[in-house]
Tab-separated table of C-alpha atoms in Angstrom:
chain	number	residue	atom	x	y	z
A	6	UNK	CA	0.000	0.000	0.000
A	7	UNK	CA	1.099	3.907	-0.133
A	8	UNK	CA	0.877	5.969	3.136
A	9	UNK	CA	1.858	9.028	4.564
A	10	UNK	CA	5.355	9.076	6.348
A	11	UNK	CA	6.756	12.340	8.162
A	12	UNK	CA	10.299	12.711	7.421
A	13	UNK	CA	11.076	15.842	9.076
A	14	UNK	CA	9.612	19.492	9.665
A	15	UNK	CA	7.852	20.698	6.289
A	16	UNK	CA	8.729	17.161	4.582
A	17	UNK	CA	5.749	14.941	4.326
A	18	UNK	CA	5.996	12.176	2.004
A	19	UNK	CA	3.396	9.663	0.278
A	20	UNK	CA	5.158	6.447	0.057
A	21	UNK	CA	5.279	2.889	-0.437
A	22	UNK	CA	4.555	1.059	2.868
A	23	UNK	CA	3.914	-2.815	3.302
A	24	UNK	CA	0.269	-3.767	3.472
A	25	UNK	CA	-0.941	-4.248	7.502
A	26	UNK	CA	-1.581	-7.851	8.296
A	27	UNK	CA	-3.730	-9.478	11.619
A	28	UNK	CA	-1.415	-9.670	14.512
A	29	UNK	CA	-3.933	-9.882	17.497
A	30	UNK	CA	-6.738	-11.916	16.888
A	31	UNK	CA	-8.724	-8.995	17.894
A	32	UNK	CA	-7.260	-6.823	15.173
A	33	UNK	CA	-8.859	-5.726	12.066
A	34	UNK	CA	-8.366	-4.369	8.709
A	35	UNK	CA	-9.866	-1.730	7.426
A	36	UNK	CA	-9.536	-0.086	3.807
A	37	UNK	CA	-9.844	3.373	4.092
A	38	UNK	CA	-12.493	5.410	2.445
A	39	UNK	CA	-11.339	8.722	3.605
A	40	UNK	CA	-8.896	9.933	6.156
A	41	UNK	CA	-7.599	13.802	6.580
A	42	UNK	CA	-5.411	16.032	8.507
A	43	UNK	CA	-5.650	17.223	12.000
A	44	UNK	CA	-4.394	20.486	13.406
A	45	UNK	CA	-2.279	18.477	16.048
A	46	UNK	CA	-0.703	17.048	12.924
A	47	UNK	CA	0.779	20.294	12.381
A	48	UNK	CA	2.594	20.478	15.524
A	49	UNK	CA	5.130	18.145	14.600
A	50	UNK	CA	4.843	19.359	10.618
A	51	UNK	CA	5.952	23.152	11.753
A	52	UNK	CA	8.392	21.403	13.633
A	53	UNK	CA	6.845	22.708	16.778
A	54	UNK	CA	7.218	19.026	18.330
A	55	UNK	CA	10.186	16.907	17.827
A	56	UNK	CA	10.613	14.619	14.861
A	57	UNK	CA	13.806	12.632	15.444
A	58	UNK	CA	13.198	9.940	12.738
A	59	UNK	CA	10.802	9.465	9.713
A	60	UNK	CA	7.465	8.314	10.916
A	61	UNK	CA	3.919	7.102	9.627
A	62	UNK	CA	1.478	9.817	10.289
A	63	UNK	CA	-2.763	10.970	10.839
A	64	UNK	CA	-5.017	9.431	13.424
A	65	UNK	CA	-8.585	10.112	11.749
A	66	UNK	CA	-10.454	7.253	9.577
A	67	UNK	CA	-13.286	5.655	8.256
A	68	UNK	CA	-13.684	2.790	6.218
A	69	UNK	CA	-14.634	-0.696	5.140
A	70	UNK	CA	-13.554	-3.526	6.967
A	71	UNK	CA	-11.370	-5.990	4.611
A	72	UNK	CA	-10.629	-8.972	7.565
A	73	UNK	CA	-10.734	-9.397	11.047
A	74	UNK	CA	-8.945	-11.744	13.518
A	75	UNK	CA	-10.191	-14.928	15.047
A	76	UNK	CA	-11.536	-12.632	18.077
A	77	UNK	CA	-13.361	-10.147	16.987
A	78	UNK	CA	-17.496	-10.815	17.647
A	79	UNK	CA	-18.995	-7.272	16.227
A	80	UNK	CA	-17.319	-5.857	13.590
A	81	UNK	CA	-17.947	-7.984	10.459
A	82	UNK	CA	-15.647	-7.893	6.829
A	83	UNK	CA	-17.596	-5.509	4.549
A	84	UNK	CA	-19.339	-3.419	7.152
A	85	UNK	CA	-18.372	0.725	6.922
A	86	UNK	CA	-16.856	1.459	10.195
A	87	UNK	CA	-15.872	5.013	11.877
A	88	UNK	CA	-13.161	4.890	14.091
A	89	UNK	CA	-12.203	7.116	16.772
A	90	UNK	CA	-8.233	8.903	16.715
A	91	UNK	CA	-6.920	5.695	19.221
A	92	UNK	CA	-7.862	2.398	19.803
A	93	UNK	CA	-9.540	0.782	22.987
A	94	UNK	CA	-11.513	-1.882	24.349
A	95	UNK	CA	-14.283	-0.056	25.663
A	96	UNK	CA	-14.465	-2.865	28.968
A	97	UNK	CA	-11.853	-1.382	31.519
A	98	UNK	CA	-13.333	0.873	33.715
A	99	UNK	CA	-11.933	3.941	32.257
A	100	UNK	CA	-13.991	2.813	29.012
A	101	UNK	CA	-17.069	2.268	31.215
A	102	UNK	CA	-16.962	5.802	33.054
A	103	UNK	CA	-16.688	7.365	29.627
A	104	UNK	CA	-12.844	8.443	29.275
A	105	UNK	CA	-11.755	5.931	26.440
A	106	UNK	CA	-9.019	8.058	25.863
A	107	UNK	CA	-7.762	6.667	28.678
A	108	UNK	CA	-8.209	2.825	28.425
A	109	UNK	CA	-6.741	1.022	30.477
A	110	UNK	CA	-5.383	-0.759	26.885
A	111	UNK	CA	-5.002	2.206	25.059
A	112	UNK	CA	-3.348	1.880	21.586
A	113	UNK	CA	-2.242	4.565	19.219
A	114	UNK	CA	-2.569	3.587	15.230
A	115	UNK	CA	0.510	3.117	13.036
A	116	UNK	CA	-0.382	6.335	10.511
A	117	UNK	CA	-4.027	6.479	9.151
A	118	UNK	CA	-3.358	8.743	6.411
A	119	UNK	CA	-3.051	5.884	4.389
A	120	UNK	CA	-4.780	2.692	2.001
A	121	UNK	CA	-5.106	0.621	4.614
A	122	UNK	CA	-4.897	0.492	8.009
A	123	UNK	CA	-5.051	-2.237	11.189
A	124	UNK	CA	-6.936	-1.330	13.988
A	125	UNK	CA	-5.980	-2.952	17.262
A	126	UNK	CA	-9.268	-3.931	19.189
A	127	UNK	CA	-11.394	-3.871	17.107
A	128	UNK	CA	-14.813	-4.788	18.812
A	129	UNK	CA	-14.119	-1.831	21.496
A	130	UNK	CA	-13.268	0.500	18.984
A	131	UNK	CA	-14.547	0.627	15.544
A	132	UNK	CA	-18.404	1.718	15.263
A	133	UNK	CA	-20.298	0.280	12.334
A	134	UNK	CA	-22.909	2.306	10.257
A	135	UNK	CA	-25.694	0.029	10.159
A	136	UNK	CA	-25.940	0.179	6.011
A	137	UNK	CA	-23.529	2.126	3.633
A	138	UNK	CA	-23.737	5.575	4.252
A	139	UNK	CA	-24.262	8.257	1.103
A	140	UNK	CA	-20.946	9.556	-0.112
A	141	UNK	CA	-21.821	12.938	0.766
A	142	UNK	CA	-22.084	11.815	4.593
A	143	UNK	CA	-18.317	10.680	4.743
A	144	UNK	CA	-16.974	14.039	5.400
A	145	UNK	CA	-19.251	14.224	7.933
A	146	UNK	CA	-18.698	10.922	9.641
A	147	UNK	CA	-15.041	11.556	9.203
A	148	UNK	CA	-15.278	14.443	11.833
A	149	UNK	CA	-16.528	11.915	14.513
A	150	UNK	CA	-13.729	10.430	14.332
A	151	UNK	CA	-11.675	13.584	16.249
A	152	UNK	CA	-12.790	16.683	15.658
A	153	UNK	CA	-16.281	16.873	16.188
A	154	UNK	CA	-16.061	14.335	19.016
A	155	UNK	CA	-13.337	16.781	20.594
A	156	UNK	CA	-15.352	20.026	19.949
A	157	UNK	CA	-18.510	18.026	21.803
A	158	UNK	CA	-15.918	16.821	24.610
A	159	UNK	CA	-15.066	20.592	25.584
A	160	UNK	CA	-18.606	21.502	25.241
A	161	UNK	CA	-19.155	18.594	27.705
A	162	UNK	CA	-16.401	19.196	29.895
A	163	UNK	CA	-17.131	23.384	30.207
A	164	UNK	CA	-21.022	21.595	31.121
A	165	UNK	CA	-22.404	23.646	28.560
A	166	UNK	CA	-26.241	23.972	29.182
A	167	UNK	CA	-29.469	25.391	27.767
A	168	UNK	CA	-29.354	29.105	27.776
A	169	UNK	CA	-25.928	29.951	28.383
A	170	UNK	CA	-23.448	31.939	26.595
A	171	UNK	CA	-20.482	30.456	25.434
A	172	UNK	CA	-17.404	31.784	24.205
A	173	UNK	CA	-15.148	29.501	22.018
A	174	UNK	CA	-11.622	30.423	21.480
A	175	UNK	CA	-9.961	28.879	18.274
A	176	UNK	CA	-11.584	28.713	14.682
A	177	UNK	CA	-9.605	25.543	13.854
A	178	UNK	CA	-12.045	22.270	13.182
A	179	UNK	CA	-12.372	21.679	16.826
A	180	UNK	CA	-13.255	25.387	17.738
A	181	UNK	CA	-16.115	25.302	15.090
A	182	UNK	CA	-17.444	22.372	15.976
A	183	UNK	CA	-17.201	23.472	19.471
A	184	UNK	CA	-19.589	25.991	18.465
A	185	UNK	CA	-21.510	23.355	16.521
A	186	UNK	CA	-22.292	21.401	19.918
A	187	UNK	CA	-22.873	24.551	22.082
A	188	UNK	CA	-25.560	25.268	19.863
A	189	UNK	CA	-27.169	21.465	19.677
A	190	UNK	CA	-26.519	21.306	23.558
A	191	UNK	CA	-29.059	24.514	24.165
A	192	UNK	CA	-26.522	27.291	24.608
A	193	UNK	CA	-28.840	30.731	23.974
A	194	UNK	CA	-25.686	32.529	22.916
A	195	UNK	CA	-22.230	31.658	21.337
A	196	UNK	CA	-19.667	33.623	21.033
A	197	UNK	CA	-17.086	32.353	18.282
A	198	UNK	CA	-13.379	34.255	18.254
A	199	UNK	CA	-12.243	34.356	15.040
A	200	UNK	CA	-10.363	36.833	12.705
A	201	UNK	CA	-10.888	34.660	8.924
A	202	UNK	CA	-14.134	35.349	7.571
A	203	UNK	CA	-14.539	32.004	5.847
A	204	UNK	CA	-14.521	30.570	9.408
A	205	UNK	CA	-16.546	33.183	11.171
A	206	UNK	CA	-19.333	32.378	7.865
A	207	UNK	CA	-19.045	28.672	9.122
A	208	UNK	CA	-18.825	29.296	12.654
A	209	UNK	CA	-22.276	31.268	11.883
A	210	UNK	CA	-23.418	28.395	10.402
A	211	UNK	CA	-22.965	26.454	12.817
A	212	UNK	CA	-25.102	28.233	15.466
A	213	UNK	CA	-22.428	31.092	16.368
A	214	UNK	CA	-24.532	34.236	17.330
A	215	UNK	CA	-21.793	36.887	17.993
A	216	UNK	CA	-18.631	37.106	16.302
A	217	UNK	CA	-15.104	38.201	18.110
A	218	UNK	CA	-12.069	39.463	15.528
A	219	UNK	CA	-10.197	40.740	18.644
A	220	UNK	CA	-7.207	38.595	20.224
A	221	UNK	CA	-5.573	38.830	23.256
A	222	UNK	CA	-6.974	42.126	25.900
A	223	UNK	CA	-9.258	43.061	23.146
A	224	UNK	CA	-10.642	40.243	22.558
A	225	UNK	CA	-11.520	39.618	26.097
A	226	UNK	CA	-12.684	43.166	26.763
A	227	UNK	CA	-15.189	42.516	23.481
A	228	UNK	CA	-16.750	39.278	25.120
A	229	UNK	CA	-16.720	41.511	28.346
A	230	UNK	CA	-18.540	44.127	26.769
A	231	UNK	CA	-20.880	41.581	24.381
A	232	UNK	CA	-21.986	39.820	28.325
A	233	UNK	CA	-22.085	43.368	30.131
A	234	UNK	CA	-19.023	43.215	31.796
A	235	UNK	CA	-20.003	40.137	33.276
A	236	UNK	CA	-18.066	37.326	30.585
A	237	UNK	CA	-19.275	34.492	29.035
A	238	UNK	CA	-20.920	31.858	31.555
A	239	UNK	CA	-18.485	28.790	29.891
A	240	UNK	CA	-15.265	29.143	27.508
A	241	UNK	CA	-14.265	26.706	25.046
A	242	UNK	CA	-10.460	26.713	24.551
A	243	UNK	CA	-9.660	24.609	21.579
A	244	UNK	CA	-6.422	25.727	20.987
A	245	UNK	CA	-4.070	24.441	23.141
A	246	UNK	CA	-1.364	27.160	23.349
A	247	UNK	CA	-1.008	29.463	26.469
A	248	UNK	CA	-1.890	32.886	24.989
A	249	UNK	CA	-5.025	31.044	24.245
A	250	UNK	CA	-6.009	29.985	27.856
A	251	UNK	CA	-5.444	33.220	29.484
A	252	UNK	CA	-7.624	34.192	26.828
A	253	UNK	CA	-9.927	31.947	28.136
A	254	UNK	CA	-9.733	32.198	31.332
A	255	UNK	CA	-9.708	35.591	31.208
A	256	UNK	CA	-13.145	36.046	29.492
A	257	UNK	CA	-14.940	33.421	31.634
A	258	UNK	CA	-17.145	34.779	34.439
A	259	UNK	CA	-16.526	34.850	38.069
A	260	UNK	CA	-17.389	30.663	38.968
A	261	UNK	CA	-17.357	30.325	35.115
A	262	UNK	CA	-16.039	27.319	33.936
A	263	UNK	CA	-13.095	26.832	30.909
A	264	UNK	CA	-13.390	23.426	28.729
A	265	UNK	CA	-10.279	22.420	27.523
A	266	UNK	CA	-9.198	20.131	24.509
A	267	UNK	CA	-6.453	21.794	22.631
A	268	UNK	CA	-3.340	19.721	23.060
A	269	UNK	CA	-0.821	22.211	25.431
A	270	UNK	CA	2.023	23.516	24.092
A	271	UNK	CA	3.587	26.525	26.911
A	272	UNK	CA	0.270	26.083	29.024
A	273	UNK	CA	0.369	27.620	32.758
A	274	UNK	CA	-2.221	28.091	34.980
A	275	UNK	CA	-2.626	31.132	37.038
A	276	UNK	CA	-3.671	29.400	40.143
A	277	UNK	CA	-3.775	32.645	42.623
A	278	UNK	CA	-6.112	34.446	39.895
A	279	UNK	CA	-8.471	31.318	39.214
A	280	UNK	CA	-8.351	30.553	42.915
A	281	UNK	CA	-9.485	34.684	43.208
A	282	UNK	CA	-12.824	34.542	40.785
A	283	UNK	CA	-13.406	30.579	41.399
A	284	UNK	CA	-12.943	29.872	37.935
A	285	UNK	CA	-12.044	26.068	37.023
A	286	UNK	CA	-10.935	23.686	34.172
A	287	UNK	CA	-12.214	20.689	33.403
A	288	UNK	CA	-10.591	18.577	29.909
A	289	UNK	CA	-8.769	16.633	27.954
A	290	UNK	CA	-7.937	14.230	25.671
A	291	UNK	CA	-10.972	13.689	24.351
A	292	UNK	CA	-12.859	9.888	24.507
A	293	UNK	CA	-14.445	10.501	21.483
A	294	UNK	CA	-15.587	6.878	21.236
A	295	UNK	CA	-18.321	7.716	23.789
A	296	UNK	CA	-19.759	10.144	22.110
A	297	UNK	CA	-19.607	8.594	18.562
A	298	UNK	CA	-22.563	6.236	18.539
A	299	UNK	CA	-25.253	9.400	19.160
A	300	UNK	CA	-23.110	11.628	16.865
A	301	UNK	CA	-23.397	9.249	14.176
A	302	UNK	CA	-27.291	9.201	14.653
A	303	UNK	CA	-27.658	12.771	14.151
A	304	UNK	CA	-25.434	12.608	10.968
A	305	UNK	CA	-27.492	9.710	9.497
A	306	UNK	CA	-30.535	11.654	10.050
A	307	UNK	CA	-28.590	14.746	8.411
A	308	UNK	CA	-29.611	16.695	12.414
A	309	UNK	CA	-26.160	18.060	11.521
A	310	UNK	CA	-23.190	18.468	9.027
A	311	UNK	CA	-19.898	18.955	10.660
A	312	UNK	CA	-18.302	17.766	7.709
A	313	UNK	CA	-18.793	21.174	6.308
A	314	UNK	CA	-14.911	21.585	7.930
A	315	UNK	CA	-13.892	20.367	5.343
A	316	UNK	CA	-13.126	22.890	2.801
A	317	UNK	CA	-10.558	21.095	0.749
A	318	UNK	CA	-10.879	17.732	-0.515
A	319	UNK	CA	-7.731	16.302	-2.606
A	320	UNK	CA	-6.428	12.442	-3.674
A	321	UNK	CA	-4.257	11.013	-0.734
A	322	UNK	CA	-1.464	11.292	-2.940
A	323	UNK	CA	-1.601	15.036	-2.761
A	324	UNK	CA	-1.130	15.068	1.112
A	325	UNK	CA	1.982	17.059	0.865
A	326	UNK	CA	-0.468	19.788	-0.295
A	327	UNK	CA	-2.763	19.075	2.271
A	328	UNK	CA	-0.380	19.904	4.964
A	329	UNK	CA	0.817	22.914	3.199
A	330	UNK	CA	-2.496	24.478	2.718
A	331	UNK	CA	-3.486	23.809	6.517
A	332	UNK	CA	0.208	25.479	7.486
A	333	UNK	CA	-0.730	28.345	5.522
A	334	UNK	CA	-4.330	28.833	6.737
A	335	UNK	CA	-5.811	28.228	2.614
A	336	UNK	CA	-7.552	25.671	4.575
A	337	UNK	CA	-9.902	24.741	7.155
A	338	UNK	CA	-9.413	21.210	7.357
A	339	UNK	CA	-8.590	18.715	4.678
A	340	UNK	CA	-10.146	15.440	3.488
A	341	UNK	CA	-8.251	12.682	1.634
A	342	UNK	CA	-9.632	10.317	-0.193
A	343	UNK	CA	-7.386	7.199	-0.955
């Protein structure tokens, strides 16, 4: 098969890679349908985390199943499957509290950006469609797979609930479809930060009802001013960098409380000032797997389109180009199809 191999910072290559095979009989193959890239992919692109040797790459999938192993009781060859961005067994009692993420048996995937693709536990992880879906619903399903899961998790996490205002800060993927599940989870008001029109359009879309160009001390004295003084009741910070959770944190209210799914990169917490206006955090890596199942209901029934994300679509082979758009902000997000 061909698959996507990081090299170094700025060198992504589409290469030949030998086909996966069954190694656990719990394993499974899957070919992929679609895969695409993730913002957290660009960490280690803009060289932002270390690459010390040429690796397989991407962590978002869906599929058909080609084989499984001797195991596996649920998943059948032929089915279309949606898997979330690691694998787990969905037992442990992580699973069964609703953090998958952190399985007791967590497994990470070796580069789904790719033809095919094995996927370790397969009966805890992979969630079957129950007929093949249209092919303008992949995109869509594609996003449960991280980003609309993650967006949902920080939305869950903040305990975002009918008639709130929200603010969420980052316009990536996850920050819109943070916004996206504010709005299905009852929020009366949600404010989206964002400077790029194409994503405030989307973000409006999506539910957004107020729209924030302002960064840093402007931006938080605009959501200030948008909440009369007071600050938005939850904060969505889907960015992962510190400038962005002081900005969070900073336009929360007084016993507000900040979601948090952006992967930290220079992250501290001012304890004495949180500690001052009893403002807390609550997040994570998010266990997308538990939310997939009722996400993938409300896509069949077309309740909602987070696949709209995707505002690039180009052959896998092109994922050099992928990267380099998303690096350069000419994208959104962008789906690959095989």
């Amino acid at each position: 098969m061909y698959g996507t191999i990081l090299h170094a910072a700025g060198d992504v290559r589409f290469e030949h890679r030998p086909d996966p095979a069954i190694e656990q009989p719990t394993d499974a193959i899957v070919r992929l349908v679609a895969t695409c890239v993730c913002g957290s992919d660009l960490w280690p692109y803009r060289g932002l985390s270390p690459v010390t040797r040429p690796r397989p790459i991407g962590h978002e999938y869906v599929g058909i199943v080609e084989q499984v192993g001797d195991q596996v009781v649920g998943i059948t060859p032929g089915q279309f499957v949606i898997g979330p961005f690691f694998a787990c067994d969905n037992t442990c009692p992580n699973c069964r509290a609703g953090f998958q993420s952190a399985c007791d048996d967590v497994r990470w995937y070796d580069g789904c950006q790719s033809e095919l693709l094995r996927v370790p536990l397969a009966d805890g992880t992979l969630v079957a469609t129950p007929e093949l879906p249209a092919d303008d619903l992949i995109p869509s399903l594609l996003t449960l797979s991280d980003v609309m899961g993650t967006g949902w998790h920080a939305a869950v996490m903040a305990g975002v609930q009918p008639g709130m205002t929200v603010a969420v800060v980052g316009d990536g993927a996850v920050g819109l479809c943070g916004v996206l599940a504010s709005a299905q989870l009852g929020a009366s008001r949600v404010i989206a930060m964002s400077r790029h029109e194409p994503r405030q359009r989307l973000a409006t879309r999506f539910g957004a009802t107020d729209i924030v160009a302002e960064r840093d001390a402007a931006g938080v004295a605009r959501v200030r001013e948008l909440t009369d003084g007071v600050g938005a009741d939850v904060v969505l910070e889907c960015v992962g960098t510190g400038e962005a959770m002081l900005q969070a944190l900073s336009s929360v209210r007084a016993g507000g409380m900040v979601g948090y799914v952006g992967v930290p990169h220079g992250v501290e917490f001012p304890v004495r000032s949180m500690f001052d206006r009893n403002v807390g955090v609550r997040g994570g890596v998010a266990p997308v797997r538990q939310y997939l199942p009722d996400l993938m209901t409300d896509v069949l029934a077309r309740a909602i389109e987070p696949g709209l994300v995707f505002d690039l679509e180009l052959p896998l082979a092109q994922v050099a180009e992928a990267y380099a758009a998303m690096d350069s902000r000419r994208a959104i997000k962008v789906l690959l199809r095989p």
